[in-house]
PDB file of C-alpha atoms in Angstrom:
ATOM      1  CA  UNK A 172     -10.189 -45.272  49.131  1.00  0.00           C
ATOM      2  CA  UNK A 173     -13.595 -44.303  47.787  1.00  0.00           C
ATOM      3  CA  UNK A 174     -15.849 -46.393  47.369  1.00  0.00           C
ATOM      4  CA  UNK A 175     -17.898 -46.006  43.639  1.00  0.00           C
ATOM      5  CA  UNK A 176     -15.182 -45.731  41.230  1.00  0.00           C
ATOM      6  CA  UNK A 177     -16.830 -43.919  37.550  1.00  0.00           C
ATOM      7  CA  UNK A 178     -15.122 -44.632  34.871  1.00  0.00           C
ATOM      8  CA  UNK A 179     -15.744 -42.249  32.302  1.00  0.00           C
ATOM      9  CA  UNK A 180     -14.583 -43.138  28.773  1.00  0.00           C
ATOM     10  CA  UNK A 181     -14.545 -39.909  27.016  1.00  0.00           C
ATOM     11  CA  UNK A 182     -13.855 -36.303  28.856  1.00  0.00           C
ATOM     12  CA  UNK A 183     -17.361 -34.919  28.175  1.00  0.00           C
ATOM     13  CA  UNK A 184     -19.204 -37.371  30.341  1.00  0.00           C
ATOM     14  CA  UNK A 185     -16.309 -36.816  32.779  1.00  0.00           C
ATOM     15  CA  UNK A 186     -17.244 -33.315  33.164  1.00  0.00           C
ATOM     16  CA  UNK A 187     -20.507 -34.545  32.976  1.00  0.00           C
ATOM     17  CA  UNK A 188     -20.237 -36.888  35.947  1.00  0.00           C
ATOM     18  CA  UNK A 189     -18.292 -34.933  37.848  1.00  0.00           C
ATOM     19  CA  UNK A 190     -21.092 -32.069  38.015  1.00  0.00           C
ATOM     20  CA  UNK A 191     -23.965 -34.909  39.156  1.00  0.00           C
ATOM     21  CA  UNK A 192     -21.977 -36.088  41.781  1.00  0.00           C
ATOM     22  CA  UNK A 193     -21.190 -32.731  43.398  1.00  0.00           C
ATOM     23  CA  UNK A 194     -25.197 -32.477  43.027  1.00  0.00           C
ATOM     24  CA  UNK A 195     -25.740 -35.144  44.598  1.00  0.00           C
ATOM     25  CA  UNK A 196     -22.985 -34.702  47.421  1.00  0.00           C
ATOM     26  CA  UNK A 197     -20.760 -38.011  46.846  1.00  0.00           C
ATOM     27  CA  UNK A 198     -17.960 -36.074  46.205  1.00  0.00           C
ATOM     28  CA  UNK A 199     -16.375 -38.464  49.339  1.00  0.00           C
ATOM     29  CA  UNK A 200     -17.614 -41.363  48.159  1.00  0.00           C
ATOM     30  CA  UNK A 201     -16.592 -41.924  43.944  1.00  0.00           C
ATOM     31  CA  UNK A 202     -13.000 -41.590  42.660  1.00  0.00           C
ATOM     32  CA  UNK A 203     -13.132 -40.540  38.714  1.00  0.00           C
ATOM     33  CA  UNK A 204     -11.150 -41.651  36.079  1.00  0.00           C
ATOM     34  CA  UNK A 205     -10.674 -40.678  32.682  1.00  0.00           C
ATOM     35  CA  UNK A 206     -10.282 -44.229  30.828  1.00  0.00           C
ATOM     36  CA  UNK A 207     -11.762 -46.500  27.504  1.00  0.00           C
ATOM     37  CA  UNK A 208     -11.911 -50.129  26.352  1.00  0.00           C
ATOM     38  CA  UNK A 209      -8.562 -51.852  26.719  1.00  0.00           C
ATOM     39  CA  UNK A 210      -7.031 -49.241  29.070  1.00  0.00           C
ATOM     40  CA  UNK A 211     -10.426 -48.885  31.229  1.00  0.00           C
ATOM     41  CA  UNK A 212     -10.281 -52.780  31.631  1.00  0.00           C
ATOM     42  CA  UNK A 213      -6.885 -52.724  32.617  1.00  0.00           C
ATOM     43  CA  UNK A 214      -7.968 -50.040  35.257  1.00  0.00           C
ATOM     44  CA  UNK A 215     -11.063 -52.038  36.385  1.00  0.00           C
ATOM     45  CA  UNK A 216      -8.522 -54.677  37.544  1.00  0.00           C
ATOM     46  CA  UNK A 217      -6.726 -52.720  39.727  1.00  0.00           C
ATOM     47  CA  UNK A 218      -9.780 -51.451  41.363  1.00  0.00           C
ATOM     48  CA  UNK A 219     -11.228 -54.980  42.118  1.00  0.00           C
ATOM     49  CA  UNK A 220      -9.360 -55.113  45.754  1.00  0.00           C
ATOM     50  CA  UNK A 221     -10.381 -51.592  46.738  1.00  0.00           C
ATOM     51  CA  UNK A 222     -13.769 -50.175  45.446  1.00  0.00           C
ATOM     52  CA  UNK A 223     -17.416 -51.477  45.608  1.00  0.00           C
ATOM     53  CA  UNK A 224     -19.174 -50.741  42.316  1.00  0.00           C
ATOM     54  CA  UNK A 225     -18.363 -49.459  38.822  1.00  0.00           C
ATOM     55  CA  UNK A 226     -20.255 -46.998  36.953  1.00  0.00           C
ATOM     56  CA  UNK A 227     -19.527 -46.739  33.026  1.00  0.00           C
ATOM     57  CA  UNK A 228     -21.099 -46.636  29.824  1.00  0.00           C
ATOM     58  CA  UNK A 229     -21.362 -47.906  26.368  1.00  0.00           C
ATOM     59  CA  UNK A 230     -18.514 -50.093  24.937  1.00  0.00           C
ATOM     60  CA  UNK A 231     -16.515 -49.545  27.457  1.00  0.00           C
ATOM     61  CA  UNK A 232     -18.652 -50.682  30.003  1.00  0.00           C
ATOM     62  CA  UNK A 233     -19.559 -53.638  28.006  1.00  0.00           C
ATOM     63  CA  UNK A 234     -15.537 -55.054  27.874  1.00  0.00           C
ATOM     64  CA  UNK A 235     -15.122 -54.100  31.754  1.00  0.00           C
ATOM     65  CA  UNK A 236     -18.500 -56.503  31.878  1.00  0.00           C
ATOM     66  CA  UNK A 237     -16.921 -59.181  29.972  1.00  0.00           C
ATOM     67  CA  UNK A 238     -13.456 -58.654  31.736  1.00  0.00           C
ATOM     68  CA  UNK A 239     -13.850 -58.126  35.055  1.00  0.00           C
ATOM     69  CA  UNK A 240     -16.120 -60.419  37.147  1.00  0.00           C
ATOM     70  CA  UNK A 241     -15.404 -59.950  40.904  1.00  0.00           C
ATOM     71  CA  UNK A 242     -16.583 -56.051  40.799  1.00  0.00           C
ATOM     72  CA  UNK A 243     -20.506 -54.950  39.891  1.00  0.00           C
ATOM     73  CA  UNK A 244     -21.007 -52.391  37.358  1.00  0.00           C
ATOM     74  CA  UNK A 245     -23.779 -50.353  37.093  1.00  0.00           C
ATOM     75  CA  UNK A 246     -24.228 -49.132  33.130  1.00  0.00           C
ATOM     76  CA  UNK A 247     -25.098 -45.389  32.381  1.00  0.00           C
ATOM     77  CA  UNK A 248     -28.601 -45.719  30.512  1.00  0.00           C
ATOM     78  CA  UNK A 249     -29.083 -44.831  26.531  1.00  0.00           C
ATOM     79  CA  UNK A 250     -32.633 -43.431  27.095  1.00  0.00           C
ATOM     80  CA  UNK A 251     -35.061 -42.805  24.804  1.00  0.00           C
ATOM     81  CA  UNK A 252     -34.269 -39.053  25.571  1.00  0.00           C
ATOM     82  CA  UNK A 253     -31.228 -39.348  24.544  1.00  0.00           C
ATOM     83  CA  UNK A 254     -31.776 -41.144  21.272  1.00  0.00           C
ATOM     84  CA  UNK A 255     -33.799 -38.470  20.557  1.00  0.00           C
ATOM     85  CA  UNK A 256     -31.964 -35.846  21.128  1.00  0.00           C
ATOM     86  CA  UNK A 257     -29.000 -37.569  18.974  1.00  0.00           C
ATOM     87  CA  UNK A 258     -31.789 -38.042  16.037  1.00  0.00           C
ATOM     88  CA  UNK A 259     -32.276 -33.956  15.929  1.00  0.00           C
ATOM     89  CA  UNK A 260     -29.048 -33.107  16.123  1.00  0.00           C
ATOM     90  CA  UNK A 261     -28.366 -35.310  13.230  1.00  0.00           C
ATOM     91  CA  UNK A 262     -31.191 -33.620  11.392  1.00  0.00           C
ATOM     92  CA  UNK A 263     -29.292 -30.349  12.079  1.00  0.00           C
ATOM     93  CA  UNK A 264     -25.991 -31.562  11.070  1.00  0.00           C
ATOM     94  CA  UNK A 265     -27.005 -32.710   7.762  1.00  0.00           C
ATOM     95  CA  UNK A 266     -29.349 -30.033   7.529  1.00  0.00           C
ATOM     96  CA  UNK A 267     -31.806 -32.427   6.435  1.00  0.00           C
ATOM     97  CA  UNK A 268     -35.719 -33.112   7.535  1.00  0.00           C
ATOM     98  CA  UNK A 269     -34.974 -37.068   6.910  1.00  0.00           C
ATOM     99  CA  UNK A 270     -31.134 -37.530   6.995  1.00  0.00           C
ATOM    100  CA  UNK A 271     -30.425 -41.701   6.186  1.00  0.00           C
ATOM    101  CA  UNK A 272     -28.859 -42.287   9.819  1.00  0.00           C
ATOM    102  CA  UNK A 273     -26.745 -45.415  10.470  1.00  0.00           C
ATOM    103  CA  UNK A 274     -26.565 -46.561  13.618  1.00  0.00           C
ATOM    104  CA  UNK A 275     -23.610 -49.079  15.961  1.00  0.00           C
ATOM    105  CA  UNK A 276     -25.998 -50.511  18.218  1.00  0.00           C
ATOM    106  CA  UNK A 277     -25.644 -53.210  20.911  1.00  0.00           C
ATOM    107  CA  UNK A 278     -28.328 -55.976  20.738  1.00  0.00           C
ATOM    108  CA  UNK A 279     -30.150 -55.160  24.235  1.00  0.00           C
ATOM    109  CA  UNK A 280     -30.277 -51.553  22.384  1.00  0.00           C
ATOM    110  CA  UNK A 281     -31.643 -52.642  18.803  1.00  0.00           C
ATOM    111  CA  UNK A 282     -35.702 -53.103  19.549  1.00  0.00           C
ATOM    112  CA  UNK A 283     -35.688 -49.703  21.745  1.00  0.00           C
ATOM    113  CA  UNK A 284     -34.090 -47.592  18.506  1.00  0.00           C
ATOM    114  CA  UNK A 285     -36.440 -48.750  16.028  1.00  0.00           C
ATOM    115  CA  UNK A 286     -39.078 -48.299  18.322  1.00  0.00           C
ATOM    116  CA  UNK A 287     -38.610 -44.925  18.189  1.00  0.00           C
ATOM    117  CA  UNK A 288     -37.310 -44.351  14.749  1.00  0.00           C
ATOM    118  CA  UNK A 289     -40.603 -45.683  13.570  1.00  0.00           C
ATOM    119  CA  UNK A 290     -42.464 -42.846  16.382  1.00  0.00           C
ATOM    120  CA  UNK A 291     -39.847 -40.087  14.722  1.00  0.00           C
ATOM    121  CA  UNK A 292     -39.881 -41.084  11.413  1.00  0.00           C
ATOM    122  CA  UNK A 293     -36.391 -41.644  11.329  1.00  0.00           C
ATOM    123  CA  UNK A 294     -34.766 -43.211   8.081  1.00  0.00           C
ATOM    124  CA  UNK A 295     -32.761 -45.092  10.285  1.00  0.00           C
ATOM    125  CA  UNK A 296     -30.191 -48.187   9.600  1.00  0.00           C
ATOM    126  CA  UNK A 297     -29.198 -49.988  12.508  1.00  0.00           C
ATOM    127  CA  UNK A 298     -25.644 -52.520  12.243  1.00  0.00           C
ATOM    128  CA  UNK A 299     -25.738 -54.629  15.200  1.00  0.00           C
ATOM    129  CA  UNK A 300     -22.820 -55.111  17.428  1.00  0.00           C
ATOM    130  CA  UNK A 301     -21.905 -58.031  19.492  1.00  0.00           C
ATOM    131  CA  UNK A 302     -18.234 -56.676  20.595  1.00  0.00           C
ATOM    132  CA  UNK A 303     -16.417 -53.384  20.011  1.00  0.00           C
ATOM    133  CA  UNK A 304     -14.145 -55.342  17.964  1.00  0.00           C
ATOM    134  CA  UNK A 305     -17.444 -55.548  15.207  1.00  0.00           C
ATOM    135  CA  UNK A 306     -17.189 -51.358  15.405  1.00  0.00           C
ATOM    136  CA  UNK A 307     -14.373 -51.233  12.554  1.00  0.00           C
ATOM    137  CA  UNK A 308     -15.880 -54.064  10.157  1.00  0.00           C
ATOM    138  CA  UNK A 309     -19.151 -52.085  10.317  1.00  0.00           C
ATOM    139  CA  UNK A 310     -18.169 -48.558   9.094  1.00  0.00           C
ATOM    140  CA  UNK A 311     -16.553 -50.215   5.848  1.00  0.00           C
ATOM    141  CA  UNK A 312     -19.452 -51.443   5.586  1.00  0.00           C
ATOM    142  CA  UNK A 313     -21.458 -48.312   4.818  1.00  0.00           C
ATOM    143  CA  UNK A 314     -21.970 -46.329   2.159  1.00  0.00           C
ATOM    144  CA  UNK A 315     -21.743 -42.588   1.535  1.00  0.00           C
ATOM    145  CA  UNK A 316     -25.070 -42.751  -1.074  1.00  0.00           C
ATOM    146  CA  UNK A 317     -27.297 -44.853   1.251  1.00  0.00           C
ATOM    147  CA  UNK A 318     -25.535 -42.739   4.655  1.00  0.00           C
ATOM    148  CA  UNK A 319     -25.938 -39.388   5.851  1.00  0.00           C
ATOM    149  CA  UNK A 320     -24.517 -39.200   9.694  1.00  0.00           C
ATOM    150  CA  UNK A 321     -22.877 -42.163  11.733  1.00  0.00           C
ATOM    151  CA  UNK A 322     -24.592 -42.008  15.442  1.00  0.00           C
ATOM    152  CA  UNK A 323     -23.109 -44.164  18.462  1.00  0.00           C
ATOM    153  CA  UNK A 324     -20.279 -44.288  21.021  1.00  0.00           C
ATOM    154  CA  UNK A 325     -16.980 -42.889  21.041  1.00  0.00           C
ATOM    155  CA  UNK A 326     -14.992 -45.300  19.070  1.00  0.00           C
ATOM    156  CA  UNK A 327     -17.998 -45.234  16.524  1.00  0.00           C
ATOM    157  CA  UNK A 328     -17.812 -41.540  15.997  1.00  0.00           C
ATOM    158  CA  UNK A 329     -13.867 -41.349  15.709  1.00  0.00           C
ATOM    159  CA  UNK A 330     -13.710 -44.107  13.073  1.00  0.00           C
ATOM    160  CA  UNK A 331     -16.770 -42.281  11.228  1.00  0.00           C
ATOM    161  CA  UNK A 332     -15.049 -38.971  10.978  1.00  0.00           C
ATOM    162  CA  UNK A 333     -11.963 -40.776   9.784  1.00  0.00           C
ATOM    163  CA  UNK A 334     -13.613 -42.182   6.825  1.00  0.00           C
ATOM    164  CA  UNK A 335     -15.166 -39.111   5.965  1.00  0.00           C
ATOM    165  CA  UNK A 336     -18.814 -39.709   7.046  1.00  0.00           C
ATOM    166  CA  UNK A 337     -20.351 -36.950   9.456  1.00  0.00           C
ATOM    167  CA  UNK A 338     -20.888 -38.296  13.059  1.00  0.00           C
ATOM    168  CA  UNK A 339     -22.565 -37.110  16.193  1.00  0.00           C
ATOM    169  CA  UNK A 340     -21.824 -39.679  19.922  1.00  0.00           C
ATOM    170  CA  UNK A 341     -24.635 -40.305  21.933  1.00  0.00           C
ATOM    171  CA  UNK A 342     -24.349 -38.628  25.050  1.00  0.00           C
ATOM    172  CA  UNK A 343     -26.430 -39.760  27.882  1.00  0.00           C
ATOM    173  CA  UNK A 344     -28.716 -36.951  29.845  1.00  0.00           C
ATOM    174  CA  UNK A 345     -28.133 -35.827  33.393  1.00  0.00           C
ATOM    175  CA  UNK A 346     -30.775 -38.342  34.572  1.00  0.00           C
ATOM    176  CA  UNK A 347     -29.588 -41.299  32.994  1.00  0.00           C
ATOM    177  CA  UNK A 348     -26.065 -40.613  34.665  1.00  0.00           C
ATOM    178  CA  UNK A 349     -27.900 -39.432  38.665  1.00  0.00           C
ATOM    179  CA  UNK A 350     -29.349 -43.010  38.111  1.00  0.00           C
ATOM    180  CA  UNK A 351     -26.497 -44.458  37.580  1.00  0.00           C
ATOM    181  CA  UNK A 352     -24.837 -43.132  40.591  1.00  0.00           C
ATOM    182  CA  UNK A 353     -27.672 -43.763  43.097  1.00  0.00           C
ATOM    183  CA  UNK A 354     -27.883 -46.906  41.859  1.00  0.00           C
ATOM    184  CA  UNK A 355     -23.991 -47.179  42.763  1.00  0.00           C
ATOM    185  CA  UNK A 356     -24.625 -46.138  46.277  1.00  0.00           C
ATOM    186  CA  UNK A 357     -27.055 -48.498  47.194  1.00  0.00           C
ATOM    187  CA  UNK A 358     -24.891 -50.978  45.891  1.00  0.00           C
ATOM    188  CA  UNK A 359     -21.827 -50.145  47.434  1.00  0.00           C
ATOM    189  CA  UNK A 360     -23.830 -49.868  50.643  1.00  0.00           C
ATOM    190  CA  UNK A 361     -25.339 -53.621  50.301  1.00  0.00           C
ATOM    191  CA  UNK A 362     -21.759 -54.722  50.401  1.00  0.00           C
ATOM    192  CA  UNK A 363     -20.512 -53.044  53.149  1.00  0.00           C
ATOM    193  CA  UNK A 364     -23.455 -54.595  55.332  1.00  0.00           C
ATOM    194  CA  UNK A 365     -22.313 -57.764  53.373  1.00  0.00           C
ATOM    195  CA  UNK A 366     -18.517 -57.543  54.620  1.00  0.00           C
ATOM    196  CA  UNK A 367     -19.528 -56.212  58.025  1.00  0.00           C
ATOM    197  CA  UNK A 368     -21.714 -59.403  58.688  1.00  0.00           C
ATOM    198  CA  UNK A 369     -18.840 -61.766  56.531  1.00  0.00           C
ATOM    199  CA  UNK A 370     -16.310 -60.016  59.418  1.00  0.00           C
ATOM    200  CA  UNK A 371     -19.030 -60.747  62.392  1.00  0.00           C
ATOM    201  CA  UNK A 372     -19.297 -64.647  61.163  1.00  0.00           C
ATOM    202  CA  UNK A 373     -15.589 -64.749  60.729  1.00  0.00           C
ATOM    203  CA  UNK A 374     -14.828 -63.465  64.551  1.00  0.00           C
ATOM    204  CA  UNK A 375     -17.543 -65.798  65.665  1.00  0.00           C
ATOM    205  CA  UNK A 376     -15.804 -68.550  64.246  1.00  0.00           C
ATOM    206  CA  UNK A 377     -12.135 -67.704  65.100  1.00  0.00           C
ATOM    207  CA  UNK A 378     -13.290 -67.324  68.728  1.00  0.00           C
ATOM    208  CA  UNK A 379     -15.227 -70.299  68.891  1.00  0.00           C
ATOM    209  CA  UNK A 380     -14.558 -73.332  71.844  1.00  0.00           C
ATOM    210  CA  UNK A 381     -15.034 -75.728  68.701  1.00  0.00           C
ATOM    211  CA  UNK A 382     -13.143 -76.424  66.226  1.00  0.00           C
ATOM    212  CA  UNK A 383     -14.709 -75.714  62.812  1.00  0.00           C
ATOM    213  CA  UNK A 384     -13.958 -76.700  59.324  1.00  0.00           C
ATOM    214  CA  UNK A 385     -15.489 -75.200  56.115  1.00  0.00           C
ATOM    215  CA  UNK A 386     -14.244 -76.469  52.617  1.00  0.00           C
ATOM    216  CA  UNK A 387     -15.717 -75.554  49.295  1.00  0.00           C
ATOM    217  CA  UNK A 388     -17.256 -77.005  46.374  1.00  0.00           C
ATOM    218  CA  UNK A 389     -13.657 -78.323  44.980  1.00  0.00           C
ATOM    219  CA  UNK A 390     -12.941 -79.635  48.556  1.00  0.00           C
ATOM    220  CA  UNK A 391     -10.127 -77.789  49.160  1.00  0.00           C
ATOM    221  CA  UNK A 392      -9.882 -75.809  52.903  1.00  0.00           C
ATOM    222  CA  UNK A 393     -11.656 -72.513  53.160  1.00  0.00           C
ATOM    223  CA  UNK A 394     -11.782 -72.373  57.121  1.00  0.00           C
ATOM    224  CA  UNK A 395      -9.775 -73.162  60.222  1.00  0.00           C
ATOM    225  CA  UNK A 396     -10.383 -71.421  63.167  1.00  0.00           C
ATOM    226  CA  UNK A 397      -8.170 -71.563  65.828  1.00  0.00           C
ATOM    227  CA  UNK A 398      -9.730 -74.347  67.760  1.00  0.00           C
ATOM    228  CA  UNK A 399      -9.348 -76.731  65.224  1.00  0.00           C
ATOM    229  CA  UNK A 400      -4.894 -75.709  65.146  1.00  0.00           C
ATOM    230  CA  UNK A 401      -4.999 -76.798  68.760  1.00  0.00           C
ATOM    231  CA  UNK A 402      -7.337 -79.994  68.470  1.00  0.00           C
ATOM    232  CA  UNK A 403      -5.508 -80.790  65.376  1.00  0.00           C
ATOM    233  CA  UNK A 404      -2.058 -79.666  66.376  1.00  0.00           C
ATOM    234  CA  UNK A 405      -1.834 -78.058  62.915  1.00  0.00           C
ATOM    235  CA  UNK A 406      -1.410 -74.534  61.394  1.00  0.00           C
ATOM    236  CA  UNK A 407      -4.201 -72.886  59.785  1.00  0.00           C
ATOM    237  CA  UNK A 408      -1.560 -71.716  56.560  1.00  0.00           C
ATOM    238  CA  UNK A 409      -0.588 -75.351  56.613  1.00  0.00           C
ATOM    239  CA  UNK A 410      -3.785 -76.778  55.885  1.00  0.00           C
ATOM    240  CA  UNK A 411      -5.939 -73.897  53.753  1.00  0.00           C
ATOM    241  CA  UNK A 412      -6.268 -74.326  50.383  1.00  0.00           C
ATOM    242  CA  UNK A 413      -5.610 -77.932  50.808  1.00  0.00           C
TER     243      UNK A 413
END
C-alpha cells in the first residue's frame, strides 16, 4: 500500500496532481483519490491503518483536519500567486477593470487576501468562514448590486453559479501542489524511521531476561513482554488493557 495518499477534491487538481507526481517520480509511493468533504472524511478513515500522510486542500482538507486525528495532513498552499491569478481572471470574466469580488475565505487566509487586494487594487469583500457548513449561509448573504464574481473553493463556486452569480475556484499553481508532496515524503519518511525504531524497542523488550511492565497515563497495561507471563504466570492478552 502506498504510502502518501492525495486526496484530491475536485478532478482538475486530480489531473493536476497526478502530472507533479509523475514529475517528481512518486508514482510508487502516493495512491490518488478523487474525493470531497463528507465523502473524503469518510475515506481519510479508512486510510488511517495503512498510509503515512495526507495531502489535500481547501475545505476539504480542513474537515479531514477536524475529523481525522491519528493521520498528518499536509495542506496544498493558496499562494499569493494564485490569488492573483484568480483576481485577473475575475477581471476577465466580468470584463471589468474593478469587478466588486466577494470572497469565502478561511480565517488563517483573511490578512494574506487583503494584503494583496489593497497591492492590486482589488474591490474586494471578504465573508469569513469558520466551517464549510458557513459556505451556504454566506452566498444568501450577497448581493447581485454590491457583487460581481464569487471566488473560492469548490463548494463555493457550485453554490455561486446556482444562485446566479458568476464564479471562478481558486486553483492552486504547480508549486504550491510539488510542495505539498515533498513535504509528504519527508513526512512519511520520519515515520517509517519512527516505526522501525518503535519495532527495534518492541523486540528488545519481548526478548528481554526481565520482565517489564509499561502502563499509560490512565493506568491501564500497555506492555508485557514475555518475561513478565513466566514470572507472573499470566498471559500477556489477559492482563493488557487492564
Amino acid at each position: 500500500m502506498s504510502k502518501i495518499a492525495f486526496i484530491a477534491p475536485d478532478k482538475q487538481l486530480f489531473l493536476q496532481g497526478r502530472r507533479v507526481i509523475q514529475e517528481l517520480g512518486l508514482q510508487g509511493e502516493v495512491e490518488i483519490y478523487l474525493a470531497r468533504l463528507s465523502r473524503a472524511v469518510k475515506l481519510a478513515n479508512t486510510l488511517e491503518s495503512s498510509c503515512d500522510v495526507i495531502v489535500c486542500r481547501g475545505g476539504t482538507a480542513r474537515l479531514i483536519t477536524d475529523s481525522v486525528s491519528r493521520i498528518p495532513l499536509v495542506e496544498i498552499p493558496i499562494t499569493g500567486q494564485d490569488l492573483a491569478q484568480a483576481f485577473y481572471k475575475s477581471k476577465k470574466a466580468t470584463d471589468l477593470e474593478n469587478p466588486k469580488v466577494a470572497m469565502l475565505a478561511f480565517q488563517n487566509m483573511k490578512n494574506d487576501v487583503e494584503i494583496l487586494a489593497d497591492i492590486l487594487g482589488i474591490n474586494l469583500s471578504i465573508y469569513p468562514l469558520n466551517s464549510v457548513e458557513d459556505i451556504p449561509t454566506c452566498i444568501e448573504q450577497l448581493s447581485s448590486i454590491e457583487t460581481d464574481i464569487v471566488i473560492g473553493g469548490m463548494k463555493t463556486t457550485t453554490l455561486s453559479l446556482r444562485k446566479g452569480f458568476k464564479a471562478i475556484p481558486i486553483e492552486s499553481g504547480n508549486s504550491a501542489v510539488r510542495t505539498a508532496f515533498l513535504e509528504a515524503k519527508k513526512i512519511s519518511l520520519g515515520r517509517k524511521i519512527e516505526k522501525e525504531r518503535s519495532q527495534t524497542v518492541k523486540a528488545l523488550i519481548d526478548y528481554s531476561i526481565q520482565g517489564i511492565i509499561s502502563i499509560n497515563r490512565n493506568k491501564k497495561v500497555e506492555v508485557f513482554n514475555h518475561a513478565a507471563e513466566h514470572l507472573l504466570e499470566l498471559k500477556r492478552q489477559e492482563v493488557l488493557g487492564k
